[in-house]
Structure formats: C-alpha cells, structure tokens
XYZ file of C-alpha atoms in Angstrom:
325
model
C 60.563 63.438 -3.071
C 60.200 64.834 0.418
C 61.975 68.098 1.049
C 63.296 68.626 4.518
C 62.108 72.209 4.291
C 58.578 70.919 4.194
C 58.841 68.960 7.439
C 57.294 71.789 9.482
C 54.986 71.477 12.389
C 52.307 73.286 10.390
C 52.186 70.230 8.039
C 51.788 67.787 10.884
C 48.446 65.952 11.471
C 47.581 68.635 14.088
C 47.929 72.006 12.211
C 46.918 73.901 15.260
C 50.446 73.365 16.737
C 52.551 76.330 15.638
C 55.923 75.431 16.990
C 58.018 73.945 19.742
C 58.716 76.022 22.740
C 62.122 74.827 24.015
C 61.750 76.992 27.092
C 58.084 76.943 28.035
C 56.557 79.457 30.415
C 56.413 78.756 34.143
C 52.623 79.424 34.207
C 49.976 77.659 32.152
C 48.578 79.419 29.113
C 45.131 79.097 27.692
C 46.538 76.439 25.339
C 48.106 74.185 27.922
C 46.860 73.256 31.375
C 49.948 71.433 32.545
C 53.460 72.902 32.200
C 56.673 71.073 33.031
C 59.779 73.123 32.259
C 62.031 70.123 32.040
C 61.135 66.430 31.938
C 61.911 64.895 35.310
C 63.864 61.584 35.509
C 65.949 59.548 37.881
C 69.523 58.479 37.336
C 70.063 55.044 35.927
C 71.425 52.102 37.859
C 74.953 53.225 36.872
C 74.185 56.760 38.130
C 74.675 58.331 34.697
C 72.287 60.850 33.183
C 73.747 60.359 29.678
C 71.459 57.464 28.783
C 68.132 57.515 30.647
C 65.629 54.740 30.256
C 61.992 55.379 29.509
C 61.072 54.230 33.069
C 63.279 56.811 34.510
C 60.969 59.623 33.520
C 58.006 60.842 35.488
C 54.497 59.481 34.779
C 53.465 62.455 32.643
C 56.579 62.416 30.524
C 56.325 58.614 30.061
C 52.770 58.865 28.791
C 53.693 61.620 26.360
C 56.800 59.728 25.288
C 54.985 56.492 24.595
C 52.404 58.416 22.454
C 55.117 60.314 20.646
C 57.051 57.197 19.813
C 53.955 55.583 18.291
C 53.076 58.652 16.243
C 56.626 58.983 15.079
C 56.381 55.485 13.648
C 53.205 56.520 11.815
C 54.736 59.771 10.543
C 57.842 58.138 9.005
C 55.699 55.590 7.242
C 53.679 58.243 5.612
C 56.190 61.064 5.044
C 59.838 59.990 5.200
C 60.637 56.267 5.800
C 64.450 56.761 5.344
C 65.127 59.923 7.381
C 68.559 61.317 7.928
C 69.557 62.612 11.339
C 68.164 66.112 10.858
C 64.852 64.982 9.367
C 64.526 62.423 12.148
C 64.860 65.185 14.723
C 62.239 67.306 13.001
C 59.782 64.419 12.831
C 60.411 63.565 16.441
C 59.538 67.175 17.413
C 56.351 66.946 15.416
C 55.340 63.730 17.263
C 56.331 65.157 20.603
C 54.361 68.389 20.275
C 51.267 66.560 18.956
C 51.479 64.122 21.990
C 51.732 67.102 24.316
C 48.870 68.864 22.672
C 46.605 65.853 22.890
C 47.153 65.660 26.636
C 46.974 69.509 27.294
C 50.502 69.336 28.577
C 53.678 71.060 27.691
C 57.019 69.309 28.379
C 60.294 70.488 26.963
C 61.733 68.351 24.143
C 65.110 67.534 25.656
C 67.878 65.885 23.747
C 67.376 62.774 25.787
C 63.698 62.639 24.795
C 64.372 63.345 21.119
C 66.702 60.447 21.015
C 64.136 58.114 22.698
C 61.346 59.220 20.362
C 63.346 58.503 17.295
C 65.353 55.458 18.604
C 65.140 52.511 20.955
C 68.865 52.812 21.138
C 70.784 55.981 21.073
C 71.542 55.931 17.434
C 69.085 58.545 16.130
C 67.737 56.642 13.088
C 67.268 53.247 14.778
C 63.543 53.760 15.297
C 62.981 54.084 11.525
C 65.048 50.987 11.009
C 62.874 49.102 13.493
C 59.742 50.060 11.552
C 61.287 48.999 8.214
C 62.325 45.762 9.796
C 58.737 44.987 10.856
C 57.498 46.012 7.461
C 59.990 43.738 5.790
C 59.007 40.735 7.937
C 55.318 41.298 7.042
C 56.062 41.838 3.356
C 58.221 38.772 2.929
C 55.528 36.245 3.609
C 52.945 38.153 1.444
C 55.412 38.487 -1.396
C 56.084 34.760 -1.181
C 52.358 33.931 -1.398
C 51.424 36.454 -4.078
C 54.385 35.846 -6.445
C 55.202 32.227 -5.500
C 58.883 32.970 -5.115
C 59.481 30.639 -2.236
C 58.599 27.661 -4.495
C 61.672 26.875 -6.461
C 61.390 25.761 -10.071
C 62.206 22.081 -10.927
C 65.810 22.997 -11.584
C 65.940 24.769 -8.192
C 66.414 28.208 -9.649
C 64.237 31.278 -9.366
C 66.430 33.674 -11.289
C 64.404 33.753 -14.442
C 61.075 34.228 -12.691
C 62.519 36.991 -10.386
C 64.169 38.629 -13.487
C 60.763 38.827 -15.247
C 59.015 40.209 -12.174
C 61.562 42.920 -11.729
C 61.787 43.786 -15.391
C 59.894 47.060 -16.126
C 58.167 46.844 -12.798
C 56.106 43.752 -13.819
C 55.566 42.916 -10.160
C 53.334 45.945 -9.860
C 50.694 44.424 -12.210
C 47.743 42.242 -11.040
C 48.724 39.800 -13.913
C 52.466 40.350 -14.167
C 52.773 37.946 -17.097
C 50.232 39.794 -19.290
C 51.082 43.178 -17.762
C 47.516 44.098 -17.008
C 45.983 45.679 -13.855
C 48.834 48.192 -13.320
C 49.377 48.911 -9.646
C 46.600 46.492 -8.669
C 48.888 43.709 -7.455
C 47.100 42.404 -4.211
C 50.547 42.468 -2.518
C 50.247 46.296 -2.004
C 46.916 46.125 -0.218
C 47.814 43.068 1.706
C 50.946 44.643 3.137
C 49.153 47.885 4.011
C 46.417 46.004 5.770
C 48.735 43.767 7.706
C 51.196 46.488 8.702
C 48.905 49.350 9.661
C 45.221 48.338 9.505
C 44.834 45.043 11.361
C 42.037 46.407 13.516
C 40.514 49.581 14.883
C 43.425 50.058 17.329
C 46.106 49.864 14.763
C 48.245 52.833 13.721
C 46.341 53.400 10.394
C 43.114 54.077 12.317
C 44.556 55.793 15.456
C 46.600 58.107 13.311
C 44.177 58.346 10.511
C 45.224 61.895 9.632
C 48.787 60.658 9.008
C 47.432 57.894 6.756
C 45.128 60.182 4.781
C 46.565 62.408 2.010
C 45.014 65.596 0.819
C 43.324 63.588 -1.965
C 41.499 61.477 0.675
C 43.634 58.311 0.130
C 46.620 56.606 1.510
C 49.709 58.842 1.090
C 51.695 58.176 -2.102
C 54.800 57.943 0.197
C 53.341 54.914 1.813
C 52.613 53.265 -1.489
C 56.086 54.031 -2.704
C 57.465 52.492 0.544
C 55.404 49.306 0.118
C 56.492 48.941 -3.464
C 60.095 49.339 -2.488
C 59.917 46.713 0.191
C 58.296 44.266 -2.294
C 61.189 44.898 -4.611
C 63.585 44.256 -1.729
C 61.854 40.848 -1.026
C 62.156 39.918 -4.715
C 65.809 40.936 -4.724
C 66.442 38.277 -2.148
C 65.762 35.600 -4.809
C 67.810 37.161 -7.648
C 70.483 34.573 -7.104
C 68.087 31.689 -7.472
C 67.784 30.558 -3.906
C 66.899 32.840 -0.985
C 69.659 35.143 0.290
C 68.645 37.796 2.840
C 69.174 41.437 1.874
C 68.533 43.998 4.709
C 66.020 46.691 3.961
C 68.393 49.469 4.862
C 68.583 53.205 4.260
C 71.943 52.946 2.418
C 70.663 50.308 0.013
C 67.085 51.234 -0.661
C 66.526 54.980 -0.024
C 67.523 55.918 -3.485
C 65.132 53.230 -4.849
C 62.319 54.599 -2.741
C 62.916 58.190 -3.826
C 63.019 57.117 -7.443
C 59.735 55.276 -7.072
C 58.131 58.217 -5.390
C 59.403 60.555 -8.066
C 58.011 58.233 -10.709
C 54.575 58.125 -9.023
C 54.601 61.953 -8.974
C 55.470 62.171 -12.686
C 53.023 59.416 -13.542
C 50.285 61.154 -11.627
C 50.827 64.432 -13.614
C 50.771 62.560 -16.952
C 47.642 60.716 -16.008
C 45.929 63.626 -14.332
C 42.786 63.358 -16.486
C 42.394 59.674 -15.481
C 43.285 60.451 -11.870
C 45.022 57.094 -11.536
C 47.241 57.638 -8.557
C 44.636 59.525 -6.473
C 42.037 56.856 -7.277
C 44.566 54.083 -6.324
C 45.367 55.740 -3.039
C 41.671 56.178 -2.289
C 40.923 52.508 -3.151
C 43.791 51.220 -0.907
C 42.659 53.298 2.013
C 39.043 52.255 1.577
C 40.009 48.556 1.513
C 42.305 49.076 4.465
C 39.686 50.697 6.609
C 37.232 47.918 5.613
C 39.827 45.324 6.637
C 40.210 47.029 10.075
C 36.407 47.205 10.371
C 36.918 50.936 11.139
C 33.736 51.977 9.291
C 31.500 49.321 10.672
C 28.484 50.581 12.608
C 28.249 49.362 16.141
C 25.707 46.596 16.626
C 22.632 48.094 18.373
C 19.202 46.829 19.079
C 16.339 48.880 20.624
C 14.691 47.098 23.552
C 10.939 47.566 23.221
C 8.832 48.238 26.327
C 5.498 46.574 26.322
C 2.437 48.308 27.857
C 1.481 45.171 29.755
C 5.086 44.992 31.243
C 4.875 48.676 32.414
C 1.424 48.149 33.998
C 2.438 44.960 35.826
C 5.634 46.521 37.141
C 3.823 49.589 38.317
C 1.301 47.661 40.284
C 3.898 45.423 41.790
C 6.168 48.282 42.950
C 3.195 50.147 44.546
C 2.935 47.429 47.136
C 6.775 47.031 47.747
C 8.099 48.398 51.031
C 11.777 48.028 51.756
C 12.895 47.559 55.424
C 15.981 49.429 56.765
C 17.986 46.287 56.590
C 17.295 45.662 52.851
C-alpha cells in the first residue's frame, strides 16, 4: 500500500525537482528563468477572492495550472487513486512543481491553486473522484462485453453468474470458468488502453514516466485500480438486475488497498517466475502499441535523378527575373 511518507517530490516523475519554494526569490536563479512571487488573478464577478476561477489567473499561471491538473490526474492513477486530503495536497504540489519546471517558471503554490489542481470544485478530493468516475464509465461497457453481465439469463437473474465471477477472484482469469490464464483477462488491458492510451496524445504517453514503474511496466497501483473498478462493475449486478454502485473512496478504497497488498505479496511469492513484473510489462507494451506510440514515422526518400539535375541547371542558367517578378 502507498505510504504517505513516500509521496515526496524526489519520487515524482521529475527527480531533479528537490522541493517547493513557498516564497520564491525575487530574482531568477539558474534553475528558473521566470519568477512570479504570487500568482496574479482578478476578482470574480461577485468581487470575492475566496473562490477564483481558472480564467481569473494570468496567462502564465493558467498554462501551468492546466498542465498541473492533467499531470495530477496521471499521478493519482499510478500512485494513489483514493487520496485523503493531505495526500491530495502533496500530489498536487508534485504536479505543480513539475509543471513549473517544464516551463522554466516558478509560481508560488497558493491555497487557491492547490485546490484547483486537485479539484474542479473546492472540495479537495473532487478531482480524484472525477477521474474515478471517467474510469468507471469506460470500465462498465468493457466489463459488460467481456463478462456478458448485461445479458440476463432466461430467468432474468444474473446473481449466480456474478457470484461465480467474484468468487476467489475468478474474474481475473482469461477463462474464468476453468480458472486458467490468471491475470490475463482482456478486461484489464482493454480498460488501460481506453482510459490512458487511446493515442499518442493521451496521458499514458504524455506522462510516460508516471505510467512506467521501476520494472519497466505499468505500475502495480494502476493494475490494482483497474481490477477494483472491474469488481465494482460486477457488484452492480449482484442483485440480479443492474443497480448502480458509485465507485467512491469510502466504499472501494479498502478493496483497492487489499488488492494492491495482495499483488505485492503474490509478487514476492512468485519472484522466481516474475509474474507481476512480466504482467505489468506486457500490459504497458500492449497499451503503447494500441496508442501507436512506438510506430516509426512514415518516411520516403525522394531520389534525385542526374537527368533532372542537368535539365534544371540548363534551364535556370537562361532564366532572368525582372524587378516586377
């Protein structure tokens, strides 16, 4: 499980960032070329500075804010998808410093900005909730197709089928009836591809350092998150017919942490076979292929023929341009 003490800037995707300067110097250093002591913003229509909008900030701060928000979404999906308030603030700070560093700028991380990085609204954890909501929407259709849970049995009851899928983690098998192909259910890769690797501009490629673990594969935290959202989608059919169950922190954080802890223990016990590292590498390889991130650009050398060179040379020797041409 993720320890809040490990959520340091040094472990961010940009290890050269050593910390947050809450009170940056008034003159540029060798590390930064632009320094803004405090982010500038206008008052809102109501005249209150308590709840600034994104458009209220100056252009530099807006650009950094947009980048930080996007990176924050990538970070929580690969490190801590169910953050508490303190963890959310720490991850917001990581995203903010990285966005500043990428733009050779230094803008103070104010309370207003920290809230906007981590939340569309002013509840600190809403941004993570937004990401989980999108993940759930994507997962629901994939789970329906892979496991056939939307097609009711003749008696209109899915309870037995769902019970069998959830029993002993059967839904994680490629063949969940024979329990073969452990952790190879296509649902995992399909969700990863659709959520983060749709194309070269998607978060999985743009923030490739976030989505690549030390072992060179997708982070185990992301796999645990995907497995948990699959379980959530299956839970919605436990009563037979579909009944929506929100993918919330209060209901599923404990399951996510249990799944991640299980993967850690399973990885230790299967160290010689290297199952979890190989799984993570395989999923990342398939995801990058899906996004066409590793495809070589189509190039074709244009050949120059000697006859073409000779003809052009002779022709241009006789060309004289007038002043009007």
